[in-house]
Amino acid sequence: MFCCLSACGNPAVPAISETERYPAGQGSVSTAPFPRFDLPLANLPQADKPLFYAGKALAHQPWITAPTITDARDGLGPLFNARTCLGCHVKGSKGFIPQDDKTALFSALVRVSIAGQHLKNGVVNEPVYGDQLQTQSTSLTHRFRNARSFTARSEAVKPEATIYLQWTAHTFTYPDQQQVELRAPKLDIRQLNYGPLHPQTKFSLRNAPAIHGMGLLEAIDQRDINALQDPDDKNGDAISGRINMVWDPVTQTTQPGRFGLKASRPNLQTTIAGAFANDIGISNPLFPSQPCTTSQMHCTLQVNGNNTDGFELPQDLLDLVVNFNRNLAVPKRSAEQYKNTQNGRALFYQTGCANCHTPRFVTPQSAALPHLSNQVIWPYSDLLLHDMGKALADNRPDFIASGSEWRTPPLWGNGLQQPMNGYQQLMHDGRAQSVEEAILWHGGEAQNTKQKFTELNKKERQQLIKFVESL
Ligand code: HEC
Ligand code: HEC
């Protein structure tokens, strides 16, 4: 029997609002015809712009090896993944996942851990390699390891590993027989320079997510997020939504998580301080150690780039980068796309996407950040963890997030990655090359919604996809 979506107990479609064109409220910026995610919020006061650009310089210019004549920009490594923030968060957007098996990973990470829980790390680090495989080091020796003249420098710090991906494909067939090829990556870790990994190592491949609109996400009242969680699925929609509980080194307490792909960081300051320490090898007041484990003796013995206060990145410079991130804008939606995607918008609600990709929040008043206050924003995320099923699982718990839970990613700016970076790579490991592939990977709590999507006709599916790309 024919049963149209709205007659089958599907969620209601809220009336469209003109504010939907402005995802970051009054902070939304015009970027056409060249979209970018590295501009300041449109309502950032003029007087605050020099600080924004000073922070941007620190996020953009490469860090260098200590010692140098200036101690403001050195301290890279000894082990690291990239020299700059924007080297992974390309133009403020996502990183790049190599789509072949010959290009080594450079703007994504592989986290490693073993069984167990740790109050502050959320995981028990792999004993020799720590919590992340650093694929670069300050020594050039590894590049020349076959050249005889360099063998004398065997004491140099070697990168931990080189990481490649192997891709496996399967075909998904819609009820109307249309087919889509879905590819998934498998890790191929080579040149483990510090011996074998622990036999029970758990791995998590994570692409760098986009970092626009972060200050507005941070501004959302925790009570609004709490109101969306439904850990025991009391409303019976098969969608739970949980809050990760994570360590906050600033307050030295456990707090709700909000940032990172499994919401394992409580605020921007901790997220960014962690990125400096682990991704670039820059010690700072929140993460004072170098990225070396006790098994990596040459690493621990390297010259550091500490300033007089004992860190490679003092608090005031960390604050500048946090301030830069906090004030990154989100582009406006085009008037035309906003107008032409209304059928897709209705389907987005009716199939149940909006049950996790929460469209709208209003930020509370903040005396410290008036321009982030009282903004109607449209991020399309509940910032909660959802079990997304086996196919997406990394099987590596992170604080209380399980091996198959991921935080709902915001969808604002979704369609801009392709024009901005020349590729579209979605999901935590960049496996989906289009919104359609991303939806078809949804499982677990999103299984019913995916099912409804696959049962739409081809035209409706395209309408829904176009809507997501217009955000
Ligand atoms: C080697 C690549 C790489 C580098 C370099 C890097 N990041 Fe990231 N970034 C990531 C990955 C991967 C994640 C997701 C981490 C996770 O899930 O725990 C992330 C997460 C984030 C987030 C959270 C985004 C969200 O949606 O919750 C912010 C903010 C961020 N990074 C900012 C920075 C800043 C600022 C720097 C420079 C200090 C930086 N990153 C350096 C790869 C990188
Ligand atoms: C049960 C909650 C849930 C529902 C329902 C849901 N999603 Fe998602 N969505 C997620 C989570 C969690 C991820 C991240 C998964 C990952 O990274 O492996 C995600 C990822 C995505 C992505 C990739 C975003 C990116 O930046 O990588 C897109 C696009 C997307 N969803 C669109 C949709 C659409 C369209 C629908 C409705 C057809 C939908 N989702 C329904 C939770 C949900």
XYZ file of C-alpha atoms and ligand atoms in Angstrom:
557
model
C 0.000 0.000 0.000
C 1.220 3.493 -0.767
C 2.096 5.362 2.348
C 3.596 8.792 1.962
C 6.302 9.807 4.404
C 4.258 12.327 6.375
C 1.440 9.798 6.885
C 3.708 7.180 8.471
C 4.344 8.798 11.842
C 7.341 10.719 10.583
C 8.593 13.834 12.334
C 6.866 17.092 11.459
C 8.611 19.611 9.241
C 9.078 22.952 11.011
C 8.208 26.152 9.134
C 11.163 27.499 7.198
C 12.889 30.533 8.677
C 14.891 33.262 6.935
C 17.544 32.793 9.672
C 18.466 29.443 8.049
C 20.404 31.397 5.432
C 22.761 32.597 8.175
C 24.229 29.486 9.852
C 26.434 31.525 12.200
C 23.763 34.139 12.921
C 25.171 37.658 12.668
C 28.648 36.152 12.378
C 27.891 34.542 8.978
C 30.139 35.781 6.172
C 29.904 36.138 2.391
C 32.622 34.110 0.727
C 31.285 33.622 -2.805
C 32.740 32.919 -5.304
C 35.680 31.448 -3.338
C 34.395 29.694 -0.225
C 36.725 29.528 2.763
C 36.489 28.705 6.430
C 39.365 30.863 7.689
C 37.634 34.258 7.906
C 36.653 36.005 11.149
C 33.008 36.160 12.233
C 31.298 39.072 10.486
C 30.339 40.581 13.859
C 33.785 40.251 15.452
C 34.487 43.793 16.723
C 37.022 45.651 14.571
C 39.266 46.167 17.598
C 39.580 42.365 18.060
C 40.686 41.644 14.496
C 44.447 42.153 15.018
C 44.354 39.437 17.709
C 42.441 37.125 15.359
C 45.070 37.555 12.653
C 47.936 37.120 15.125
C 46.354 33.795 16.154
C 45.850 32.840 12.537
C 49.551 33.401 11.842
C 50.428 30.983 14.653
C 48.001 28.411 13.241
C 49.243 28.867 9.697
C 52.997 29.425 9.675
C 55.165 26.337 10.068
C 56.781 25.642 13.437
C 60.490 24.914 13.311
C 63.000 22.757 15.137
C 64.619 24.135 18.305
C 66.999 25.769 18.912
C 66.728 28.879 16.745
C 67.537 32.547 17.262
C 63.888 33.169 18.117
C 62.150 31.020 20.701
C 58.681 32.188 19.652
C 58.235 29.767 16.782
C 60.440 26.805 17.595
C 59.867 23.603 19.490
C 58.509 21.450 16.660
C 58.525 17.751 17.542
C 60.831 15.873 18.112
C 57.937 13.691 16.908
C 55.004 15.262 15.086
C 52.369 14.771 12.409
C 52.385 18.174 10.739
C 54.120 21.533 11.134
C 51.004 23.707 11.258
C 47.354 23.536 12.296
C 46.147 24.554 8.859
C 48.402 21.925 7.282
C 45.776 19.403 8.424
C 42.714 21.660 8.690
C 43.235 22.823 5.113
C 41.875 26.402 4.806
C 39.968 25.654 8.010
C 38.312 22.695 6.267
C 38.939 18.962 6.570
C 42.212 17.153 5.957
C 42.944 14.886 3.020
C 42.734 11.107 3.081
C 44.821 9.458 0.346
C 42.505 7.488 -1.914
C 45.212 5.143 -3.183
C 47.603 2.771 -1.430
C 50.772 4.619 -2.464
C 50.399 7.972 -0.750
C 51.363 8.144 2.921
C 48.914 9.688 5.363
C 49.814 13.309 6.219
C 46.779 15.298 7.407
C 44.952 12.613 9.336
C 45.907 10.765 12.502
C 46.033 7.237 13.789
C 45.379 6.971 17.515
C 46.608 3.838 19.307
C 45.770 2.400 22.712
C 45.359 -0.848 24.605
C 42.538 -2.165 26.778
C 41.637 -0.274 29.940
C 40.618 3.171 31.062
C 42.615 6.158 32.265
C 41.038 9.091 34.104
C 42.932 11.810 32.242
C 43.700 10.253 28.849
C 40.421 8.424 28.370
C 42.444 5.464 27.061
C 45.514 3.507 28.115
C 48.231 4.579 25.693
C 50.107 2.035 23.615
C 53.177 1.562 25.872
C 55.917 2.317 23.329
C 54.260 4.692 20.870
C 51.953 6.719 23.131
C 48.426 7.647 22.049
C 49.069 8.628 18.449
C 51.461 7.498 15.728
C 53.647 10.454 14.778
C 54.696 10.037 11.183
C 57.328 12.770 11.140
C 60.365 13.705 13.198
C 62.776 16.594 13.403
C 65.592 14.422 12.140
C 66.095 14.135 8.446
C 68.074 10.947 8.920
C 65.186 8.640 8.172
C 64.866 10.083 4.694
C 68.440 9.104 3.970
C 68.574 5.887 5.918
C 69.917 4.027 2.922
C 72.672 6.541 2.287
C 75.921 5.408 3.907
C 77.059 8.903 4.913
C 74.083 9.216 7.257
C 74.426 5.949 9.121
C 76.618 7.728 11.665
C 73.573 9.597 12.928
C 71.847 6.506 14.215
C 71.056 8.352 17.465
C 68.645 10.679 15.670
C 64.949 10.546 16.451
C 63.123 8.493 13.873
C 59.475 9.054 13.010
C 57.273 6.401 14.575
C 55.836 4.954 11.395
C 54.648 5.549 7.869
C 50.959 4.905 7.294
C 49.237 3.873 4.086
C 45.649 2.854 3.434
C 44.338 -0.140 1.564
C 40.830 0.300 0.196
C 38.162 -2.362 -0.056
C 34.970 -1.770 -2.006
C 31.461 -3.188 -2.003
C 28.366 -2.275 -3.955
C 25.182 -0.954 -2.390
C 21.974 -1.552 -4.358
C 18.889 0.610 -3.762
C 15.407 -0.963 -3.873
C 15.065 0.761 -7.293
C 18.244 -1.105 -8.409
C 20.482 1.962 -8.658
C 23.959 1.049 -7.435
C 26.638 2.942 -5.504
C 30.168 1.772 -4.770
C 31.218 2.205 -1.145
C 34.901 2.081 -0.160
C 36.408 1.609 3.270
C 40.046 2.067 4.325
C 42.203 -0.485 6.107
C 45.398 0.604 7.826
C 48.722 -0.475 6.372
C 51.305 0.640 8.937
C 54.915 0.334 7.802
C 58.347 1.173 9.197
C 57.466 0.934 12.855
C 60.770 2.382 14.022
C 60.399 1.552 17.716
C 59.612 -2.135 17.450
C 56.284 -3.947 17.241
C 53.066 -2.476 18.578
C 51.426 -4.148 21.579
C 49.613 -7.257 20.259
C 46.216 -5.970 21.473
C 46.575 -2.464 20.045
C 43.326 -0.719 19.074
C 43.555 1.763 16.198
C 41.480 4.797 15.250
C 41.989 6.526 11.911
C 40.678 10.101 12.139
C 40.617 12.723 9.465
C 41.003 16.349 10.511
C 37.498 17.825 10.759
C 36.656 21.343 9.607
C 37.118 23.988 12.316
C 34.769 26.816 11.243
C 32.135 28.044 13.700
C 33.918 26.464 16.699
C 33.286 29.413 19.053
C 29.554 29.220 18.428
C 29.550 25.477 19.117
C 31.436 26.189 22.332
C 28.918 28.891 23.226
C 25.934 26.490 23.144
C 24.504 26.081 26.636
C 25.354 22.611 28.006
C 21.763 22.381 29.250
C 20.502 22.527 25.664
C 22.731 19.566 24.768
C 21.728 17.695 27.948
C 18.091 18.104 26.926
C 18.754 16.215 23.668
C 20.374 13.132 25.210
C 18.251 10.050 25.608
C 20.687 7.339 26.761
C 17.925 4.823 27.563
C 15.871 5.705 24.490
C 12.839 6.675 26.561
C 11.086 8.151 23.503
C 11.427 4.826 21.687
C 12.808 6.237 18.412
C 15.816 3.826 18.543
C 18.117 6.868 18.850
C 19.831 7.402 22.188
C 22.459 10.132 22.055
C 24.962 10.206 24.896
C 27.308 12.744 26.387
C 30.956 11.749 26.654
C 32.472 12.543 30.079
C 36.092 13.620 29.685
C 39.051 15.107 31.536
C 39.445 18.875 31.607
C 43.068 19.804 32.431
C 42.032 23.428 33.058
C 39.642 22.701 35.933
C 41.230 19.294 36.760
C 37.770 17.721 36.740
C 35.677 15.436 34.532
C 33.359 17.444 32.272
C 30.956 16.806 29.373
C 32.880 16.365 26.088
C 32.035 18.434 23.040
C 34.991 18.590 20.604
C 36.772 15.899 18.615
C 35.226 13.074 16.620
C 34.265 11.173 19.770
C 33.663 14.356 21.804
C 36.730 13.588 23.921
C 37.619 17.235 24.613
C 35.546 19.519 26.863
C 36.407 22.928 25.384
C 38.439 24.629 22.673
C 41.379 25.460 24.894
C 41.973 21.799 25.777
C 41.375 20.669 22.180
C 43.929 23.094 20.813
C 46.510 22.611 23.568
C 46.235 18.852 22.901
C 46.694 19.432 19.177
C 49.828 21.486 19.793
C 51.310 18.796 22.044
C 50.396 15.678 20.085
C 50.067 16.795 16.451
C 52.918 19.341 16.287
C 55.004 18.349 19.316
C 54.728 21.771 21.002
C 54.578 21.568 24.811
C 52.326 24.046 26.616
C 50.903 24.713 30.094
C 48.026 22.224 29.622
C 50.139 19.479 28.033
C 53.661 20.105 29.335
C 55.337 16.936 27.999
C 57.087 16.263 24.721
C 55.438 13.548 22.592
C 58.067 10.966 23.621
C 57.481 7.845 25.703
C 60.082 6.474 28.088
C 60.938 3.844 25.460
C 61.980 6.588 23.047
C 65.249 7.646 24.640
C 66.637 9.802 21.814
C 63.353 11.631 21.649
C 63.422 12.544 25.343
C 67.028 13.784 25.050
C 66.396 16.301 22.248
C 66.871 20.034 22.746
C 63.515 21.641 23.446
C 62.280 25.080 22.458
C 61.145 26.115 25.922
C 60.571 29.756 26.740
C 61.478 31.226 30.094
C 58.271 29.855 31.636
C 59.236 26.299 30.735
C 56.963 25.592 27.766
C 57.472 25.764 24.024
C 54.133 27.549 23.729
C 53.360 29.895 26.618
C 49.772 30.516 27.729
C 49.442 33.888 25.945
C 50.307 32.384 22.541
C 47.995 29.417 23.168
C 45.251 31.947 23.958
C 45.849 33.647 20.603
C 45.296 30.421 18.667
C 42.223 29.567 20.759
C 40.875 33.061 20.061
C 41.482 32.572 16.321
C 39.593 29.258 16.355
C 36.795 30.661 18.469
C 36.121 33.431 15.998
C 36.129 31.461 12.750
C 33.024 32.264 10.730
C 30.609 30.073 8.789
C 29.691 31.144 5.230
C 26.136 32.288 4.440
C 23.987 29.980 2.341
C 23.229 31.233 -1.129
C 19.759 32.747 -1.513
C 19.165 30.582 -4.553
C 20.074 27.296 -2.889
C 18.088 28.229 0.188
C 15.021 28.756 -1.999
C 15.501 25.733 -4.250
C 16.100 23.044 -1.657
C 12.825 23.124 0.236
C 11.656 19.650 -0.775
C 15.005 18.250 0.321
C 14.665 20.174 3.565
C 11.309 18.542 4.268
C 12.757 15.086 3.550
C 15.677 15.825 5.908
C 13.181 16.149 8.753
C 10.806 13.408 7.582
C 13.428 10.692 7.201
C 14.809 11.533 10.657
C 18.161 13.178 9.873
C 17.261 16.079 12.173
C 16.927 13.684 15.137
C 20.733 13.737 15.403
C 21.749 16.565 13.091
C 19.907 19.071 15.327
C 19.353 22.058 13.067
C 19.106 25.023 15.394
C 20.389 26.407 18.677
C 20.264 29.840 20.271
C 23.440 30.779 22.129
C 23.042 32.265 25.624
C 24.149 35.693 26.805
C 27.867 35.904 27.617
C 29.352 39.067 29.075
C 32.851 38.015 27.991
C 31.900 37.252 24.378
C 29.002 39.553 23.441
C 29.320 38.836 19.699
C 28.786 35.095 20.334
C 25.732 35.802 22.518
C 22.071 35.395 21.608
C 22.809 34.086 18.116
C 20.382 31.852 16.255
C 22.748 29.292 14.727
C 22.188 26.335 12.358
C 25.012 23.799 12.885
C 22.958 20.582 12.280
C 24.510 18.628 15.138
C 23.380 17.608 18.616
C 27.076 17.237 19.619
C 26.109 13.874 21.146
C 27.570 10.407 20.675
C 25.602 7.883 18.637
C 26.225 4.211 18.002
C 26.659 4.175 14.225
C 26.926 0.422 13.785
C 29.654 -2.102 13.017
C 30.724 -0.838 9.618
C 31.820 2.534 11.011
C 33.178 1.250 14.338
C 36.857 1.763 15.164
C 36.421 -0.552 18.166
C 38.514 1.841 20.226
C 36.658 3.328 23.217
C 37.605 6.913 24.129
C 36.623 7.970 27.676
C 33.055 6.609 27.885
C 32.457 6.647 24.100
C 32.245 3.073 22.851
C 34.088 1.653 19.864
C 31.071 2.247 17.633
C 29.999 5.670 18.895
C 30.816 8.900 17.074
C 29.777 12.481 17.721
C 27.284 13.847 15.187
C 29.353 16.138 12.956
C 27.950 19.594 12.181
C 26.713 19.837 8.587
C 27.040 23.624 8.141
C 29.286 24.403 5.178
C 29.008 20.769 4.021
C 28.814 21.527 0.286
C 31.772 23.910 0.343
C 34.515 21.324 0.800
C 34.454 20.341 -2.867
C 34.836 23.881 -4.290
C 37.293 24.801 -1.531
C 39.606 21.784 -1.508
C 38.785 20.083 -4.797
C 37.574 16.919 -3.055
C 34.861 15.833 -0.687
C 35.774 13.327 2.010
C 33.211 12.726 4.695
C 32.892 10.635 7.882
C 35.564 10.224 10.557
C 38.053 8.569 8.207
C 37.150 10.355 4.972
C 35.775 7.178 3.389
C 32.686 8.801 1.829
C 33.308 10.875 -1.274
C 29.804 12.328 -1.405
C 26.838 13.029 0.850
C 25.101 10.032 -0.703
C 27.943 7.685 0.280
C 28.012 9.255 3.756
C 24.311 8.522 4.271
C 24.689 4.946 2.998
C 27.408 4.308 5.611
C 25.001 5.273 8.433
C 23.948 2.291 10.579
C 23.227 1.523 14.237
C 20.985 4.233 15.684
C 20.691 5.768 12.203
C 19.602 2.497 10.552
C 15.885 3.406 10.375
C 16.658 6.802 8.911
C 18.989 5.318 6.328
C 16.312 2.779 5.426
C 13.802 5.587 4.823
C 16.352 7.401 2.667
C 16.972 4.324 0.508
C 13.224 3.881 0.019
C 12.823 7.386 -1.427
C 12.747 7.610 -5.189
C 15.849 8.810 -6.992
C 14.567 12.358 -7.428
C 13.767 12.686 -3.728
C 17.155 11.284 -2.767
C 18.814 13.902 -4.954
C 16.673 16.620 -3.371
C 17.711 15.583 0.130
C 21.388 15.461 -0.881
C 21.177 18.903 -2.540
C 19.709 20.291 0.675
C 22.610 18.930 2.740
C 25.077 20.353 0.208
C 23.370 23.753 0.447
C 23.995 24.105 4.178
C 48.010 16.032 11.893
C 46.798 16.734 11.595
C 46.304 17.779 12.568
C 46.973 18.896 13.040
C 48.391 19.330 12.750
C 46.026 19.609 13.852
N 44.828 18.949 13.885
Fe 43.140 19.612 14.779
N 42.288 17.814 14.471
C 42.839 16.763 13.764
C 42.039 15.579 13.965
C 42.297 14.209 13.366
C 40.981 15.945 14.828
C 39.924 15.024 15.439
C 40.554 14.560 16.725
C 39.748 13.615 17.567
O 38.763 13.076 17.134
O 40.123 13.425 18.726
C 41.153 17.363 15.105
C 40.276 18.115 15.883
C 40.375 19.496 16.041
C 39.347 20.349 16.598
C 37.968 19.898 17.064
C 36.975 20.025 15.923
C 35.591 19.528 16.268
O 34.753 19.486 15.353
O 35.330 19.156 17.412
C 39.850 21.622 16.608
C 39.148 22.870 17.078
C 41.194 21.542 16.075
N 41.478 20.246 15.733
C 42.061 22.615 15.961
C 43.415 22.465 15.687
C 44.424 23.491 15.904
C 44.149 24.895 16.384
C 45.617 22.969 15.536
C 46.982 23.576 15.650
C 47.443 23.795 16.994
C 45.352 21.619 15.055
N 44.019 21.350 15.191
C 46.319 20.783 14.525
C 43.989 16.833 12.986
C 44.966 17.816 13.141
C 21.542 8.422 14.829
C 22.046 9.739 14.532
C 22.133 10.154 13.082
C 21.140 10.199 12.132
C 19.692 9.800 12.290
C 21.753 10.718 10.931
N 23.073 10.980 11.152
Fe 24.389 11.711 9.813
N 25.910 11.334 11.078
C 25.778 10.910 12.385
C 27.092 10.620 12.935
C 27.397 10.178 14.344
C 28.004 10.848 11.886
C 29.530 10.656 11.936
C 29.876 9.206 11.603
C 31.343 8.975 11.317
O 32.122 9.914 11.286
O 31.727 7.815 11.129
C 27.228 11.338 10.751
C 27.782 11.780 9.546
C 27.063 12.390 8.535
C 27.630 13.043 7.382
C 29.116 13.247 7.121
C 29.528 14.590 7.702
C 30.994 14.842 7.691
O 31.372 16.016 7.798
O 31.791 13.902 7.630
C 26.587 13.474 6.605
C 26.696 14.220 5.292
C 25.379 13.082 7.272
N 25.702 12.442 8.448
C 24.103 13.314 6.794
C 22.969 12.717 7.323
C 21.689 12.704 6.662
C 21.381 13.386 5.349
C 20.841 11.988 7.465
C 19.427 11.582 7.162
C 19.242 10.798 5.950
C 21.609 11.592 8.637
N 22.896 12.036 8.504
C 21.088 10.901 9.728
C 24.600 10.752 13.059
C 23.349 10.644 12.454
